[in-house]
């Protein structure tokens, strides 16, 4: 019949050709994910520079395969040349506000691969709980997890996540957010957090990490030594957001320290004091770092290859922030318009889709510093019962 | 996180026991992602278990509760739910037998100790509670019947050693009481089942407490609907308002008019067969839930036109039919012939005394364009007031349905457009704008009303929006005592434009629980902190 598609000889194989060897390595920010796909009569060829490109091409190939009413699988003659516009395309999961069982994380990684995401930003600990089982400081999860047996990520769990991700060309960037967002660290690390004061007496409540005692930096060094070994990616996310100064202000020893250092009443300087030392520690461990935008906003001295993570979205203020960050020569990641935890009625995917990451005032050299962005699924109202339909 | 093993909705997370953390930490509530101005004070992440009070997980809160410090132990291998002496129901009461099995599972299901061990309880010193006796007081318990608007759901529960007693006039009250009893039973750190001595007297504030599901915008597989009925029972909801067909699809497989779903369903497997429908009705009945189907006309009927020719109004433009169709055609006799036959079937398939006839959002533009309709308007002397035509149609349908001895529920437009309703027609108020005023009007005119306007749960938003549903006071409208009595309850609506089986359960629950308590519990149960405490526990239990 006239209108029937012309069925050519059935295709029996997709040849995958990778020019650069390296199956056993980890993906990085510089990995090339480009690929070419050619489907024609008698031959189907997927060629890529690296295995990571091959993974992307396989996903695309699988999306081209169709099935007709008779159940026959078919594919149209196709030519595709593809590569990502941005090298850092991430998703943030928060396993502190609510614990997410391993299967939820692995399932998320699967769906990330369907969508060509390549970074899993694991916001693993925070105020409410500390599920990360540390070999150096086992008390952290023993005292800080929601449940030390069932609501933790063992070393084996973490390895499973990293490998499951790697096999999908996804980098795992762990975030150990300090000095704020650390309440759950307190029970397992006595003396780490700042004791808040009510007048002259400790109130019994704790605040951010105590930046004035040496034990803090010894602790941080040992913890990040472990974290640097456990997580193979070059980058660690160090947090640095939303540090509440009231507890520091209430503590007499800290006030004395502020005086001694000549910081006056500017607690941002104290925050910077801590962060700078943290960055040095992490650098000396051979890692690069990503920080939330406050670290940049508060004038902390940063390494030139620091990546600034822009998240504040009050009236499109992020456009100005992207301009400032890149003008100062730092690389930037955009998350502000992509806080997917902030649900709303209707087809809100359209708002996320319409965002143009480079739509800020700046010269091309600045625009080139935008590495990409991350969709964030903060966990205050999310657990395994609703993660998947909320995110996808 | 949820400390104890949940019930029916299938979640793995198990826990051996709460880890009690010396809780002198306060979550600073600066959640990343929330602007500072919005930060809500959240309770501490670590709760001291010892402070937990038995009423701490009752939902909805019963009308009258007294709990005592003395606790009783239950042994899963020995504890029994039984028919008490003097009960008008016995082992022949299938509904109660089914409930006994179900509630035993909910309470002890995950326990390994169900079949092992006949050892006496050594671990604790408390006396043992051997059974809960259920006594139905009315002469006819109602085991094989269906629940009605006027059914009694009251119950009286006494938990004391050696046996607890649940008394209820009808089986429906026994179902409610079993749910409450199961909420009182808790596990200690060692896995022992305990219940505090207590006395509860309970009955619902409102008789009509419903959930609307929309299976036309997206088909919902049977499993979804049944899971939802379970959740409704956990929250003492007693009406499933099944908005079964609409513009987008017609999944109801009609016996008289099979073409309706053949041509109108999304596909041949996305339908509800007569067996499916019977299953839903029976599953609901066993939980004391009425199923009120809604066949919404004359608007919202695009999918009907696929399988029923000459039902919908052909729209015209410039004197010619455009090929598109509008609402049901009110001027043809064949329309009423069809509706007569169709509602005969519906009346026999659905046992509830009420059928919802819809009547909302009728777009008059197609009628206005159709020459036959325009001529009819002239003949009837309706002028250009198409609301009169709508009322003409609706009145005919009301008559048809009345003739089958069914009561009718309608959306508020039917009342607003001044159709002549039957005295017992129930008006569902859904428009959010000034709904209190609408409630006054409807009840002022002597009609019974059901409130949905503030409870459109499909309108999701960020954060703890359950609070805004919880703080609604349905009787906050100007009116006399007599009028207020005409507000018989409300319905939480989950319209299906953005909902299917992949997200229905987490979207509807536990948000609908807020509505459930508002409709069951006393009007003075309004404390948000207390509600939060109970709701978090209830939610974990539901999982």
PDB file of N, CA, C and O in Angstrom, chain A residues 94-99 124-132 140-141 144-147 151 181 183-185, chain B residues 46:
ATOM      1  N   UNK A  94      17.903  16.301  49.547  1.00  0.00           N
ATOM      2  CA  UNK A  94      18.156  16.643  50.955  1.00  0.00           C
ATOM      3  C   UNK A  94      17.774  15.423  51.791  1.00  0.00           C
ATOM      4  O   UNK A  94      16.596  15.070  51.871  1.00  0.00           O
ATOM      5  N   UNK A  95      18.806  14.775  52.363  1.00  0.00           N
ATOM      6  CA  UNK A  95      18.517  13.555  53.132  1.00  0.00           C
ATOM      7  C   UNK A  95      18.606  13.814  54.626  1.00  0.00           C
ATOM      8  O   UNK A  95      18.705  12.874  55.414  1.00  0.00           O
ATOM      9  N   UNK A  96      18.545  15.088  54.995  1.00  0.00           N
ATOM     10  CA  UNK A  96      18.584  15.398  56.418  1.00  0.00           C
ATOM     11  C   UNK A  96      17.204  15.756  56.948  1.00  0.00           C
ATOM     12  O   UNK A  96      16.812  15.266  58.012  1.00  0.00           O
ATOM     13  N   UNK A  97      16.447  16.579  56.237  1.00  0.00           N
ATOM     14  CA  UNK A  97      15.119  16.970  56.701  1.00  0.00           C
ATOM     15  C   UNK A  97      14.222  15.738  56.770  1.00  0.00           C
ATOM     16  O   UNK A  97      13.451  15.582  57.701  1.00  0.00           O
ATOM     17  N   UNK A  98      14.380  14.865  55.795  1.00  0.00           N
ATOM     18  CA  UNK A  98      13.765  13.537  55.861  1.00  0.00           C
ATOM     19  C   UNK A  98      14.765  12.551  55.298  1.00  0.00           C
ATOM     20  O   UNK A  98      15.377  12.804  54.258  1.00  0.00           O
ATOM     21  N   UNK A  99      14.923  11.429  55.978  1.00  0.00           N
ATOM     22  CA  UNK A  99      15.800  10.386  55.476  1.00  0.00           C
ATOM     23  C   UNK A  99      15.208   9.816  54.197  1.00  0.00           C
ATOM     24  O   UNK A  99      13.985   9.648  54.096  1.00  0.00           O
ATOM     25  N   UNK A 124      23.647  15.952  52.366  1.00  0.00           N
ATOM     26  CA  UNK A 124      23.477  14.720  53.129  1.00  0.00           C
ATOM     27  C   UNK A 124      23.143  14.948  54.611  1.00  0.00           C
ATOM     28  O   UNK A 124      22.397  14.171  55.189  1.00  0.00           O
ATOM     29  N   UNK A 125      23.662  16.029  55.201  1.00  0.00           N
ATOM     30  CA  UNK A 125      23.378  16.300  56.613  1.00  0.00           C
ATOM     31  C   UNK A 125      22.946  17.747  56.766  1.00  0.00           C
ATOM     32  O   UNK A 125      23.218  18.576  55.886  1.00  0.00           O
ATOM     33  N   UNK A 126      22.269  18.062  57.872  1.00  0.00           N
ATOM     34  CA  UNK A 126      21.807  19.427  58.125  1.00  0.00           C
ATOM     35  C   UNK A 126      21.348  19.482  59.583  1.00  0.00           C
ATOM     36  O   UNK A 126      21.665  18.596  60.355  1.00  0.00           O
ATOM     37  N   UNK A 127      20.590  20.503  59.941  1.00  0.00           N
ATOM     38  CA  UNK A 127      20.102  20.638  61.320  1.00  0.00           C
ATOM     39  C   UNK A 127      19.325  19.412  61.832  1.00  0.00           C
ATOM     40  O   UNK A 127      19.638  18.895  62.894  1.00  0.00           O
ATOM     41  N   UNK A 128      18.290  18.977  61.130  1.00  0.00           N
ATOM     42  CA  UNK A 128      17.422  17.959  61.727  1.00  0.00           C
ATOM     43  C   UNK A 128      18.074  16.586  61.942  1.00  0.00           C
ATOM     44  O   UNK A 128      17.750  15.935  62.925  1.00  0.00           O
ATOM     45  N   UNK A 129      18.955  16.148  61.053  1.00  0.00           N
ATOM     46  CA  UNK A 129      19.538  14.825  61.274  1.00  0.00           C
ATOM     47  C   UNK A 129      20.885  14.678  60.581  1.00  0.00           C
ATOM     48  O   UNK A 129      21.200  15.419  59.645  1.00  0.00           O
ATOM     49  N   UNK A 130      21.655  13.704  61.059  1.00  0.00           N
ATOM     50  CA  UNK A 130      22.992  13.422  60.521  1.00  0.00           C
ATOM     51  C   UNK A 130      23.042  11.942  60.155  1.00  0.00           C
ATOM     52  O   UNK A 130      23.467  11.112  60.966  1.00  0.00           O
ATOM     53  N   UNK A 131      22.611  11.612  58.936  1.00  0.00           N
ATOM     54  CA  UNK A 131      22.547  10.199  58.564  1.00  0.00           C
ATOM     55  C   UNK A 131      23.858   9.615  58.023  1.00  0.00           C
ATOM     56  O   UNK A 131      23.942   8.414  57.800  1.00  0.00           O
ATOM     57  N   UNK A 132      24.847  10.428  57.836  1.00  0.00           N
ATOM     58  CA  UNK A 132      26.100   9.940  57.248  1.00  0.00           C
ATOM     59  C   UNK A 132      26.924   9.212  58.297  1.00  0.00           C
ATOM     60  O   UNK A 132      27.338   9.808  59.295  1.00  0.00           O
ATOM     61  N   UNK A 140      28.731  10.778  65.420  1.00  0.00           N
ATOM     62  CA  UNK A 140      27.931  11.788  64.718  1.00  0.00           C
ATOM     63  C   UNK A 140      26.592  11.215  64.270  1.00  0.00           C
ATOM     64  O   UNK A 140      25.544  11.814  64.509  1.00  0.00           O
ATOM     65  N   UNK A 141      26.603  10.056  63.628  1.00  0.00           N
ATOM     66  CA  UNK A 141      25.334   9.481  63.190  1.00  0.00           C
ATOM     67  C   UNK A 141      24.669   8.704  64.324  1.00  0.00           C
ATOM     68  O   UNK A 141      23.459   8.664  64.439  1.00  0.00           O
ATOM     69  N   UNK A 144      23.209  11.572  66.068  1.00  0.00           N
ATOM     70  CA  UNK A 144      22.558  12.613  65.279  1.00  0.00           C
ATOM     71  C   UNK A 144      21.559  12.145  64.237  1.00  0.00           C
ATOM     72  O   UNK A 144      20.793  12.952  63.715  1.00  0.00           O
ATOM     73  N   UNK A 145      21.545  10.870  63.922  1.00  0.00           N
ATOM     74  CA  UNK A 145      20.597  10.393  62.912  1.00  0.00           C
ATOM     75  C   UNK A 145      19.212  10.274  63.537  1.00  0.00           C
ATOM     76  O   UNK A 145      19.089  10.176  64.756  1.00  0.00           O
ATOM     77  N   UNK A 146      18.177  10.258  62.735  1.00  0.00           N
ATOM     78  CA  UNK A 146      16.825  10.049  63.249  1.00  0.00           C
ATOM     79  C   UNK A 146      16.767   8.687  63.946  1.00  0.00           C
ATOM     80  O   UNK A 146      16.130   8.526  64.970  1.00  0.00           O
ATOM     81  N   UNK A 147      17.443   7.708  63.350  1.00  0.00           N
ATOM     82  CA  UNK A 147      17.616   6.415  64.002  1.00  0.00           C
ATOM     83  C   UNK A 147      18.936   5.854  63.542  1.00  0.00           C
ATOM     84  O   UNK A 147      19.178   5.736  62.335  1.00  0.00           O
ATOM     85  N   UNK A 151      18.155   4.721  59.855  1.00  0.00           N
ATOM     86  CA  UNK A 151      18.111   5.966  59.089  1.00  0.00           C
ATOM     87  C   UNK A 151      19.502   6.536  58.922  1.00  0.00           C
ATOM     88  O   UNK A 151      19.779   7.687  59.272  1.00  0.00           O
ATOM     89  N   UNK A 181      23.529  25.343  59.912  1.00  0.00           N
ATOM     90  CA  UNK A 181      22.896  24.092  59.497  1.00  0.00           C
ATOM     91  C   UNK A 181      23.577  22.873  60.082  1.00  0.00           C
ATOM     92  O   UNK A 181      23.692  21.841  59.422  1.00  0.00           O
ATOM     93  N   UNK A 183      23.071  21.689  63.583  1.00  0.00           N
ATOM     94  CA  UNK A 183      22.576  21.278  64.899  1.00  0.00           C
ATOM     95  C   UNK A 183      22.724  19.787  65.159  1.00  0.00           C
ATOM     96  O   UNK A 183      23.005  19.362  66.269  1.00  0.00           O
ATOM     97  N   UNK A 184      22.520  18.977  64.120  1.00  0.00           N
ATOM     98  CA  UNK A 184      22.579  17.529  64.333  1.00  0.00           C
ATOM     99  C   UNK A 184      24.000  17.045  64.587  1.00  0.00           C
ATOM    100  O   UNK A 184      24.202  15.916  65.040  1.00  0.00           O
ATOM    101  N   UNK A 185      25.010  17.895  64.336  1.00  0.00           N
ATOM    102  CA  UNK A 185      26.400  17.499  64.568  1.00  0.00           C
ATOM    103  C   UNK A 185      26.705  17.539  66.079  1.00  0.00           C
ATOM    104  O   UNK A 185      27.624  16.868  66.553  1.00  0.00           O
TER     105      UNK A 185
ATOM    106  N   UNK B  46      13.561  16.238  67.949  1.00  0.00           N
ATOM    107  CA  UNK B  46      13.660  15.124  68.886  1.00  0.00           C
ATOM    108  C   UNK B  46      12.576  15.254  69.961  1.00  0.00           C
ATOM    109  O   UNK B  46      12.535  16.209  70.689  1.00  0.00           O
TER     110      UNK B  46
END
